């Protein structure tokens, strides 16, 4: 090597060394912070943040008679909240209300409405009048009967209206009714139940996936507007939970019962503004969004949807 080349090498050697050292230190600090954050959320949790003394007396849960919604109502009642149950069937509402009142000894209130309609919100507003609402769980939702191409969805016109009204309009309108009172008291939590299907496009569940993506973006935008006002707003994006809506009958580690999922999810409130709510789901969310290329993920999801569609149609033909 020539003398001039050696001189150039010596000149850049020290800067390159320090650049490498600073990069390694930065990556180490970031990794340590991420690890501490993971431990904070999934090992320690938020203690008893979600409690009437810290947020307010009443919790309002939509879609409260089945699955995740029922599990939220029961868990919040166990934590001492009085519960407003909102769902379509008065018979089911009475059953869940009586069960919660007898087991947890808290006040309950029911409002029977069909969220596929848009003229229901004055009735809900009247039912919530005068209540100190600390938690709102926007859980009500509808999905597909089976994966299907957009134009082949049965009763497409009415299905579009129903999905938008239940999955999107309900979140906006319930937030409109409850948020002002939380702002007056400078405390409260709104948990919007989105879906892992809202994290990336899910073909053959197109309308559902898009509606849940709306819920996620709505939640994150709303948080930016009102975080400084003392309001917790969280986007909850579960993968499969063993419910009627998901058609998962048997709970497993990655497909928990609603009760197990909700208990885990509530420990993330105040710690994560966007959460998968359950450690195995958080790992799945990280793998699918951070590790898998979008094209590969889209191809896999499409293939899974086609397989489920084929099984459903074959079963219908045989039946």
PDB file of N, CA and C in Angstrom, residues 67-153:
ATOM      1  N   UNK A  67     -68.885 -13.608  24.418  1.00  0.00           N
ATOM      2  CA  UNK A  67     -67.488 -13.510  24.057  1.00  0.00           C
ATOM      3  C   UNK A  67     -66.679 -12.491  24.837  1.00  0.00           C
ATOM      4  N   UNK A  68     -65.883 -11.717  24.111  1.00  0.00           N
ATOM      5  CA  UNK A  68     -64.976 -10.754  24.733  1.00  0.00           C
ATOM      6  C   UNK A  68     -65.745  -9.686  25.500  1.00  0.00           C
ATOM      7  N   UNK A  69     -66.864  -9.213  24.953  1.00  0.00           N
ATOM      8  CA  UNK A  69     -67.645  -8.186  25.632  1.00  0.00           C
ATOM      9  C   UNK A  69     -68.154  -8.648  26.988  1.00  0.00           C
ATOM     10  N   UNK A  70     -68.675  -9.849  27.041  1.00  0.00           N
ATOM     11  CA  UNK A  70     -69.150 -10.411  28.313  1.00  0.00           C
ATOM     12  C   UNK A  70     -67.992 -10.558  29.291  1.00  0.00           C
ATOM     13  N   UNK A  71     -66.841 -11.005  28.795  1.00  0.00           N
ATOM     14  CA  UNK A  71     -65.674 -11.176  29.662  1.00  0.00           C
ATOM     15  C   UNK A  71     -65.216  -9.830  30.227  1.00  0.00           C
ATOM     16  N   UNK A  72     -65.250  -8.769  29.407  1.00  0.00           N
ATOM     17  CA  UNK A  72     -64.914  -7.434  29.911  1.00  0.00           C
ATOM     18  C   UNK A  72     -65.888  -7.019  31.007  1.00  0.00           C
ATOM     19  N   UNK A  73     -67.178  -7.214  30.763  1.00  0.00           N
ATOM     20  CA  UNK A  73     -68.179  -6.813  31.753  1.00  0.00           C
ATOM     21  C   UNK A  73     -67.955  -7.536  33.079  1.00  0.00           C
ATOM     22  N   UNK A  74     -67.694  -8.828  33.007  1.00  0.00           N
ATOM     23  CA  UNK A  74     -67.504  -9.621  34.228  1.00  0.00           C
ATOM     24  C   UNK A  74     -66.218  -9.229  34.957  1.00  0.00           C
ATOM     25  N   UNK A  75     -65.127  -9.039  34.206  1.00  0.00           N
ATOM     26  CA  UNK A  75     -63.855  -8.687  34.843  1.00  0.00           C
ATOM     27  C   UNK A  75     -63.910  -7.288  35.454  1.00  0.00           C
ATOM     28  N   UNK A  76     -64.527  -6.350  34.749  1.00  0.00           N
ATOM     29  CA  UNK A  76     -64.646  -4.998  35.291  1.00  0.00           C
ATOM     30  C   UNK A  76     -65.548  -4.983  36.527  1.00  0.00           C
ATOM     31  N   UNK A  77     -66.578  -5.817  36.525  1.00  0.00           N
ATOM     32  CA  UNK A  77     -67.433  -5.923  37.712  1.00  0.00           C
ATOM     33  C   UNK A  77     -66.653  -6.493  38.889  1.00  0.00           C
ATOM     34  N   UNK A  78     -65.803  -7.484  38.627  1.00  0.00           N
ATOM     35  CA  UNK A  78     -64.974  -8.041  39.698  1.00  0.00           C
ATOM     36  C   UNK A  78     -64.033  -6.987  40.279  1.00  0.00           C
ATOM     37  N   UNK A  79     -63.673  -6.004  39.468  1.00  0.00           N
ATOM     38  CA  UNK A  79     -62.798  -4.926  39.936  1.00  0.00           C
ATOM     39  C   UNK A  79     -63.584  -3.818  40.637  1.00  0.00           C
ATOM     40  N   UNK A  80     -64.909  -3.979  40.725  1.00  0.00           N
ATOM     41  CA  UNK A  80     -65.718  -3.046  41.491  1.00  0.00           C
ATOM     42  C   UNK A  80     -66.509  -2.039  40.690  1.00  0.00           C
ATOM     43  N   UNK A  81     -66.402  -2.079  39.365  1.00  0.00           N
ATOM     44  CA  UNK A  81     -67.177  -1.148  38.545  1.00  0.00           C
ATOM     45  C   UNK A  81     -68.648  -1.541  38.536  1.00  0.00           C
ATOM     46  N   UNK A  82     -69.534  -0.562  38.583  1.00  0.00           N
ATOM     47  CA  UNK A  82     -70.928  -0.773  38.200  1.00  0.00           C
ATOM     48  C   UNK A  82     -70.946  -0.879  36.672  1.00  0.00           C
ATOM     49  N   UNK A  83     -71.814  -1.707  36.125  1.00  0.00           N
ATOM     50  CA  UNK A  83     -71.715  -2.069  34.709  1.00  0.00           C
ATOM     51  C   UNK A  83     -72.984  -1.683  33.944  1.00  0.00           C
ATOM     52  N   UNK A  84     -72.781  -0.993  32.809  1.00  0.00           N
ATOM     53  CA  UNK A  84     -73.853  -0.783  31.841  1.00  0.00           C
ATOM     54  C   UNK A  84     -73.623  -1.759  30.695  1.00  0.00           C
ATOM     55  N   UNK A  85     -74.573  -2.662  30.521  1.00  0.00           N
ATOM     56  CA  UNK A  85     -74.486  -3.672  29.470  1.00  0.00           C
ATOM     57  C   UNK A  85     -75.342  -3.230  28.286  1.00  0.00           C
ATOM     58  N   UNK A  86     -74.753  -3.153  27.113  1.00  0.00           N
ATOM     59  CA  UNK A  86     -75.492  -2.745  25.924  1.00  0.00           C
ATOM     60  C   UNK A  86     -75.362  -3.827  24.862  1.00  0.00           C
ATOM     61  N   UNK A  87     -76.492  -4.345  24.426  1.00  0.00           N
ATOM     62  CA  UNK A  87     -76.506  -5.374  23.396  1.00  0.00           C
ATOM     63  C   UNK A  87     -77.912  -5.464  22.817  1.00  0.00           C
ATOM     64  N   UNK A  88     -78.123  -6.423  21.935  1.00  0.00           N
ATOM     65  CA  UNK A  88     -79.381  -6.469  21.195  1.00  0.00           C
ATOM     66  C   UNK A  88     -80.501  -7.187  21.942  1.00  0.00           C
ATOM     67  N   UNK A  89     -80.185  -8.301  22.591  1.00  0.00           N
ATOM     68  CA  UNK A  89     -81.205  -9.154  23.192  1.00  0.00           C
ATOM     69  C   UNK A  89     -81.437  -8.801  24.659  1.00  0.00           C
ATOM     70  N   UNK A  90     -82.635  -8.361  24.983  1.00  0.00           N
ATOM     71  CA  UNK A  90     -82.943  -8.028  26.376  1.00  0.00           C
ATOM     72  C   UNK A  90     -82.872  -9.274  27.248  1.00  0.00           C
ATOM     73  N   UNK A  91     -83.250 -10.418  26.706  1.00  0.00           N
ATOM     74  CA  UNK A  91     -83.207 -11.661  27.474  1.00  0.00           C
ATOM     75  C   UNK A  91     -81.766 -11.994  27.883  1.00  0.00           C
ATOM     76  N   UNK A  92     -80.852 -11.894  26.943  1.00  0.00           N
ATOM     77  CA  UNK A  92     -79.443 -12.160  27.256  1.00  0.00           C
ATOM     78  C   UNK A  92     -78.880 -11.105  28.196  1.00  0.00           C
ATOM     79  N   UNK A  93     -79.276  -9.857  27.971  1.00  0.00           N
ATOM     80  CA  UNK A  93     -78.822  -8.782  28.854  1.00  0.00           C
ATOM     81  C   UNK A  93     -79.247  -9.040  30.298  1.00  0.00           C
ATOM     82  N   UNK A  94     -80.493  -9.457  30.483  1.00  0.00           N
ATOM     83  CA  UNK A  94     -80.989  -9.737  31.829  1.00  0.00           C
ATOM     84  C   UNK A  94     -80.216 -10.893  32.463  1.00  0.00           C
ATOM     85  N   UNK A  95     -79.921 -11.892  31.668  1.00  0.00           N
ATOM     86  CA  UNK A  95     -79.189 -13.057  32.177  1.00  0.00           C
ATOM     87  C   UNK A  95     -77.785 -12.661  32.660  1.00  0.00           C
ATOM     88  N   UNK A  96     -77.066 -11.906  31.828  1.00  0.00           N
ATOM     89  CA  UNK A  96     -75.715 -11.485  32.203  1.00  0.00           C
ATOM     90  C   UNK A  96     -75.764 -10.494  33.364  1.00  0.00           C
ATOM     91  N   UNK A  97     -76.723  -9.583  33.329  1.00  0.00           N
ATOM     92  CA  UNK A  97     -76.864  -8.586  34.392  1.00  0.00           C
ATOM     93  C   UNK A  97     -77.117  -9.251  35.736  1.00  0.00           C
ATOM     94  N   UNK A  98     -78.035 -10.198  35.775  1.00  0.00           N
ATOM     95  CA  UNK A  98     -78.348 -10.895  37.025  1.00  0.00           C
ATOM     96  C   UNK A  98     -77.148 -11.685  37.540  1.00  0.00           C
ATOM     97  N   UNK A  99     -76.425 -12.310  36.621  1.00  0.00           N
ATOM     98  CA  UNK A  99     -75.247 -13.084  37.008  1.00  0.00           C
ATOM     99  C   UNK A  99     -74.176 -12.186  37.617  1.00  0.00           C
ATOM    100  N   UNK A 100     -73.914 -11.045  36.984  1.00  0.00           N
ATOM    101  CA  UNK A 100     -72.899 -10.120  37.488  1.00  0.00           C
ATOM    102  C   UNK A 100     -73.321  -9.535  38.834  1.00  0.00           C
ATOM    103  N   UNK A 101     -74.573  -9.143  38.944  1.00  0.00           N
ATOM    104  CA  UNK A 101     -75.050  -8.549  40.190  1.00  0.00           C
ATOM    105  C   UNK A 101     -74.947  -9.525  41.350  1.00  0.00           C
ATOM    106  N   UNK A 102     -75.296 -10.792  41.108  1.00  0.00           N
ATOM    107  CA  UNK A 102     -75.271 -11.780  42.182  1.00  0.00           C
ATOM    108  C   UNK A 102     -73.849 -12.197  42.548  1.00  0.00           C
ATOM    109  N   UNK A 103     -72.977 -12.299  41.551  1.00  0.00           N
ATOM    110  CA  UNK A 103     -71.612 -12.778  41.806  1.00  0.00           C
ATOM    111  C   UNK A 103     -70.678 -11.672  42.305  1.00  0.00           C
ATOM    112  N   UNK A 104     -70.892 -10.447  41.823  1.00  0.00           N
ATOM    113  CA  UNK A 104     -69.946  -9.370  42.137  1.00  0.00           C
ATOM    114  C   UNK A 104     -70.524  -8.309  43.064  1.00  0.00           C
ATOM    115  N   UNK A 105     -71.840  -8.306  43.234  1.00  0.00           N
ATOM    116  CA  UNK A 105     -72.463  -7.355  44.145  1.00  0.00           C
ATOM    117  C   UNK A 105     -72.365  -5.912  43.703  1.00  0.00           C
ATOM    118  N   UNK A 106     -72.384  -5.676  42.383  1.00  0.00           N
ATOM    119  CA  UNK A 106     -72.302  -4.305  41.873  1.00  0.00           C
ATOM    120  C   UNK A 106     -73.620  -3.944  41.174  1.00  0.00           C
ATOM    121  N   UNK A 107     -73.838  -2.636  41.029  1.00  0.00           N
ATOM    122  CA  UNK A 107     -75.007  -2.174  40.277  1.00  0.00           C
ATOM    123  C   UNK A 107     -74.845  -2.527  38.800  1.00  0.00           C
ATOM    124  N   UNK A 108     -75.952  -2.826  38.157  1.00  0.00           N
ATOM    125  CA  UNK A 108     -75.936  -3.071  36.717  1.00  0.00           C
ATOM    126  C   UNK A 108     -77.094  -2.324  36.069  1.00  0.00           C
ATOM    127  N   UNK A 109     -76.922  -2.057  34.809  1.00  0.00           N
ATOM    128  CA  UNK A 109     -77.954  -1.376  34.034  1.00  0.00           C
ATOM    129  C   UNK A 109     -77.885  -1.945  32.622  1.00  0.00           C
ATOM    130  N   UNK A 110     -79.028  -2.140  31.972  1.00  0.00           N
ATOM    131  CA  UNK A 110     -79.038  -2.697  30.626  1.00  0.00           C
ATOM    132  C   UNK A 110     -79.703  -1.735  29.650  1.00  0.00           C
ATOM    133  N   UNK A 111     -79.196  -1.742  28.416  1.00  0.00           N
ATOM    134  CA  UNK A 111     -79.802  -0.975  27.327  1.00  0.00           C
ATOM    135  C   UNK A 111     -79.852  -1.899  26.113  1.00  0.00           C
ATOM    136  N   UNK A 112     -81.046  -2.229  25.678  1.00  0.00           N
ATOM    137  CA  UNK A 112     -81.216  -3.142  24.546  1.00  0.00           C
ATOM    138  C   UNK A 112     -81.359  -2.337  23.255  1.00  0.00           C
ATOM    139  N   UNK A 113     -80.364  -2.445  22.382  1.00  0.00           N
ATOM    140  CA  UNK A 113     -80.403  -1.773  21.083  1.00  0.00           C
ATOM    141  C   UNK A 113     -79.710  -2.662  20.051  1.00  0.00           C
ATOM    142  N   UNK A 114     -80.057  -2.425  18.795  1.00  0.00           N
ATOM    143  CA  UNK A 114     -79.430  -3.133  17.678  1.00  0.00           C
ATOM    144  C   UNK A 114     -78.478  -2.159  16.990  1.00  0.00           C
ATOM    145  N   UNK A 115     -77.180  -2.408  17.095  1.00  0.00           N
ATOM    146  CA  UNK A 115     -76.190  -1.472  16.565  1.00  0.00           C
ATOM    147  C   UNK A 115     -76.128  -1.452  15.038  1.00  0.00           C
ATOM    148  N   UNK A 116     -76.880  -2.323  14.387  1.00  0.00           N
ATOM    149  CA  UNK A 116     -76.945  -2.236  12.926  1.00  0.00           C
ATOM    150  C   UNK A 116     -77.833  -1.076  12.484  1.00  0.00           C
ATOM    151  N   UNK A 117     -78.594  -0.509  13.426  1.00  0.00           N
ATOM    152  CA  UNK A 117     -79.420   0.679  13.154  1.00  0.00           C
ATOM    153  C   UNK A 117     -78.660   1.932  13.569  1.00  0.00           C
ATOM    154  N   UNK A 118     -79.067   3.071  13.041  1.00  0.00           N
ATOM    155  CA  UNK A 118     -78.383   4.327  13.367  1.00  0.00           C
ATOM    156  C   UNK A 118     -79.228   5.293  14.189  1.00  0.00           C
ATOM    157  N   UNK A 119     -80.466   4.902  14.490  1.00  0.00           N
ATOM    158  CA  UNK A 119     -81.350   5.790  15.245  1.00  0.00           C
ATOM    159  C   UNK A 119     -81.402   5.429  16.732  1.00  0.00           C
ATOM    160  N   UNK A 120     -80.435   4.670  17.206  1.00  0.00           N
ATOM    161  CA  UNK A 120     -80.459   4.121  18.562  1.00  0.00           C
ATOM    162  C   UNK A 120     -79.772   5.029  19.590  1.00  0.00           C
ATOM    163  N   UNK A 121     -79.013   6.008  19.129  1.00  0.00           N
ATOM    164  CA  UNK A 121     -78.126   6.714  20.051  1.00  0.00           C
ATOM    165  C   UNK A 121     -78.839   7.670  21.006  1.00  0.00           C
ATOM    166  N   UNK A 122     -79.979   8.277  20.642  1.00  0.00           N
ATOM    167  CA  UNK A 122     -80.729   9.020  21.661  1.00  0.00           C
ATOM    168  C   UNK A 122     -81.162   8.129  22.827  1.00  0.00           C
ATOM    169  N   UNK A 123     -81.556   6.894  22.533  1.00  0.00           N
ATOM    170  CA  UNK A 123     -81.947   5.965  23.604  1.00  0.00           C
ATOM    171  C   UNK A 123     -80.754   5.650  24.495  1.00  0.00           C
ATOM    172  N   UNK A 124     -79.602   5.416  23.880  1.00  0.00           N
ATOM    173  CA  UNK A 124     -78.400   5.131  24.669  1.00  0.00           C
ATOM    174  C   UNK A 124     -78.025   6.342  25.515  1.00  0.00           C
ATOM    175  N   UNK A 125     -78.112   7.526  24.916  1.00  0.00           N
ATOM    176  CA  UNK A 125     -77.769   8.754  25.646  1.00  0.00           C
ATOM    177  C   UNK A 125     -78.662   8.924  26.862  1.00  0.00           C
ATOM    178  N   UNK A 126     -79.938   8.648  26.702  1.00  0.00           N
ATOM    179  CA  UNK A 126     -80.855   8.735  27.840  1.00  0.00           C
ATOM    180  C   UNK A 126     -80.483   7.720  28.915  1.00  0.00           C
ATOM    181  N   UNK A 127     -80.104   6.514  28.481  1.00  0.00           N
ATOM    182  CA  UNK A 127     -79.753   5.467  29.438  1.00  0.00           C
ATOM    183  C   UNK A 127     -78.481   5.754  30.204  1.00  0.00           C
ATOM    184  N   UNK A 128     -77.589   6.556  29.632  1.00  0.00           N
ATOM    185  CA  UNK A 128     -76.317   6.876  30.291  1.00  0.00           C
ATOM    186  C   UNK A 128     -76.360   8.191  31.070  1.00  0.00           C
ATOM    187  N   UNK A 129     -77.476   8.875  31.002  1.00  0.00           N
ATOM    188  CA  UNK A 129     -77.592  10.197  31.630  1.00  0.00           C
ATOM    189  C   UNK A 129     -77.286  10.129  33.126  1.00  0.00           C
ATOM    190  N   UNK A 130     -76.432  11.019  33.571  1.00  0.00           N
ATOM    191  CA  UNK A 130     -76.149  11.143  34.995  1.00  0.00           C
ATOM    192  C   UNK A 130     -75.143  10.163  35.562  1.00  0.00           C
ATOM    193  N   UNK A 131     -74.596   9.279  34.743  1.00  0.00           N
ATOM    194  CA  UNK A 131     -73.661   8.269  35.237  1.00  0.00           C
ATOM    195  C   UNK A 131     -72.223   8.773  35.149  1.00  0.00           C
ATOM    196  N   UNK A 132     -71.438   8.494  36.173  1.00  0.00           N
ATOM    197  CA  UNK A 132     -70.008   8.805  36.168  1.00  0.00           C
ATOM    198  C   UNK A 132     -69.287   7.640  35.475  1.00  0.00           C
ATOM    199  N   UNK A 133     -69.033   7.814  34.198  1.00  0.00           N
ATOM    200  CA  UNK A 133     -68.484   6.712  33.392  1.00  0.00           C
ATOM    201  C   UNK A 133     -66.960   6.786  33.379  1.00  0.00           C
ATOM    202  N   UNK A 134     -66.334   5.738  33.899  1.00  0.00           N
ATOM    203  CA  UNK A 134     -64.878   5.681  33.956  1.00  0.00           C
ATOM    204  C   UNK A 134     -64.263   4.898  32.825  1.00  0.00           C
ATOM    205  N   UNK A 135     -65.001   3.913  32.305  1.00  0.00           N
ATOM    206  CA  UNK A 135     -64.482   3.052  31.236  1.00  0.00           C
ATOM    207  C   UNK A 135     -65.564   2.830  30.188  1.00  0.00           C
ATOM    208  N   UNK A 136     -65.173   2.971  28.935  1.00  0.00           N
ATOM    209  CA  UNK A 136     -66.037   2.586  27.815  1.00  0.00           C
ATOM    210  C   UNK A 136     -65.302   1.523  27.014  1.00  0.00           C
ATOM    211  N   UNK A 137     -65.946   0.380  26.819  1.00  0.00           N
ATOM    212  CA  UNK A 137     -65.388  -0.677  25.987  1.00  0.00           C
ATOM    213  C   UNK A 137     -66.235  -0.772  24.725  1.00  0.00           C
ATOM    214  N   UNK A 138     -65.700  -0.256  23.622  1.00  0.00           N
ATOM    215  CA  UNK A 138     -66.389  -0.352  22.331  1.00  0.00           C
ATOM    216  C   UNK A 138     -66.054  -1.704  21.714  1.00  0.00           C
ATOM    217  N   UNK A 139     -66.871  -2.694  22.043  1.00  0.00           N
ATOM    218  CA  UNK A 139     -66.576  -4.068  21.659  1.00  0.00           C
ATOM    219  C   UNK A 139     -67.476  -4.614  20.563  1.00  0.00           C
ATOM    220  N   UNK A 140     -68.709  -4.110  20.451  1.00  0.00           N
ATOM    221  CA  UNK A 140     -69.667  -4.727  19.527  1.00  0.00           C
ATOM    222  C   UNK A 140     -69.084  -4.803  18.115  1.00  0.00           C
ATOM    223  N   UNK A 141     -69.317  -5.933  17.450  1.00  0.00           N
ATOM    224  CA  UNK A 141     -68.768  -6.091  16.107  1.00  0.00           C
ATOM    225  C   UNK A 141     -69.437  -7.227  15.357  1.00  0.00           C
ATOM    226  N   UNK A 142     -69.341  -7.179  14.036  1.00  0.00           N
ATOM    227  CA  UNK A 142     -69.821  -8.267  13.183  1.00  0.00           C
ATOM    228  C   UNK A 142     -68.719  -8.601  12.187  1.00  0.00           C
ATOM    229  N   UNK A 143     -68.737  -9.846  11.729  1.00  0.00           N
ATOM    230  CA  UNK A 143     -67.748 -10.284  10.750  1.00  0.00           C
ATOM    231  C   UNK A 143     -68.443 -11.089   9.661  1.00  0.00           C
ATOM    232  N   UNK A 144     -67.666 -11.710   8.812  1.00  0.00           N
ATOM    233  CA  UNK A 144     -68.188 -12.552   7.731  1.00  0.00           C
ATOM    234  C   UNK A 144     -68.644 -13.899   8.277  1.00  0.00           C
ATOM    235  N   UNK A 145     -69.588 -14.515   7.591  1.00  0.00           N
ATOM    236  CA  UNK A 145     -69.947 -15.895   7.901  1.00  0.00           C
ATOM    237  C   UNK A 145     -68.840 -16.841   7.461  1.00  0.00           C
ATOM    238  N   UNK A 146     -68.155 -16.473   6.397  1.00  0.00           N
ATOM    239  CA  UNK A 146     -67.031 -17.242   5.872  1.00  0.00           C
ATOM    240  C   UNK A 146     -66.247 -16.335   4.932  1.00  0.00           C
ATOM    241  N   UNK A 147     -64.966 -16.596   4.692  1.00  0.00           N
ATOM    242  CA  UNK A 147     -64.195 -15.753   3.778  1.00  0.00           C
ATOM    243  C   UNK A 147     -64.787 -15.778   2.371  1.00  0.00           C
ATOM    244  N   UNK A 148     -64.898 -14.609   1.744  1.00  0.00           N
ATOM    245  CA  UNK A 148     -65.523 -14.553   0.418  1.00  0.00           C
ATOM    246  C   UNK A 148     -65.000 -13.337  -0.347  1.00  0.00           C
ATOM    247  N   UNK A 149     -64.978 -13.470  -1.668  1.00  0.00           N
ATOM    248  CA  UNK A 149     -64.631 -12.356  -2.531  1.00  0.00           C
ATOM    249  C   UNK A 149     -65.676 -11.245  -2.370  1.00  0.00           C
ATOM    250  N   UNK A 150     -65.221 -10.011  -2.453  1.00  0.00           N
ATOM    251  CA  UNK A 150     -66.063  -8.858  -2.156  1.00  0.00           C
ATOM    252  C   UNK A 150     -67.411  -8.909  -2.877  1.00  0.00           C
ATOM    253  N   UNK A 151     -67.399  -9.113  -4.204  1.00  0.00           N
ATOM    254  CA  UNK A 151     -68.642  -9.069  -4.977  1.00  0.00           C
ATOM    255  C   UNK A 151     -69.511 -10.306  -4.781  1.00  0.00           C
ATOM    256  N   UNK A 152     -68.956 -11.347  -4.158  1.00  0.00           N
ATOM    257  CA  UNK A 152     -69.722 -12.578  -3.933  1.00  0.00           C
ATOM    258  C   UNK A 152     -70.305 -12.679  -2.527  1.00  0.00           C
ATOM    259  N   UNK A 153     -70.061 -11.672  -1.700  1.00  0.00           N
ATOM    260  CA  UNK A 153     -70.606 -11.698  -0.338  1.00  0.00           C
ATOM    261  C   UNK A 153     -72.133 -11.703  -0.414  1.00  0.00           C
TER     262      UNK A 153
END
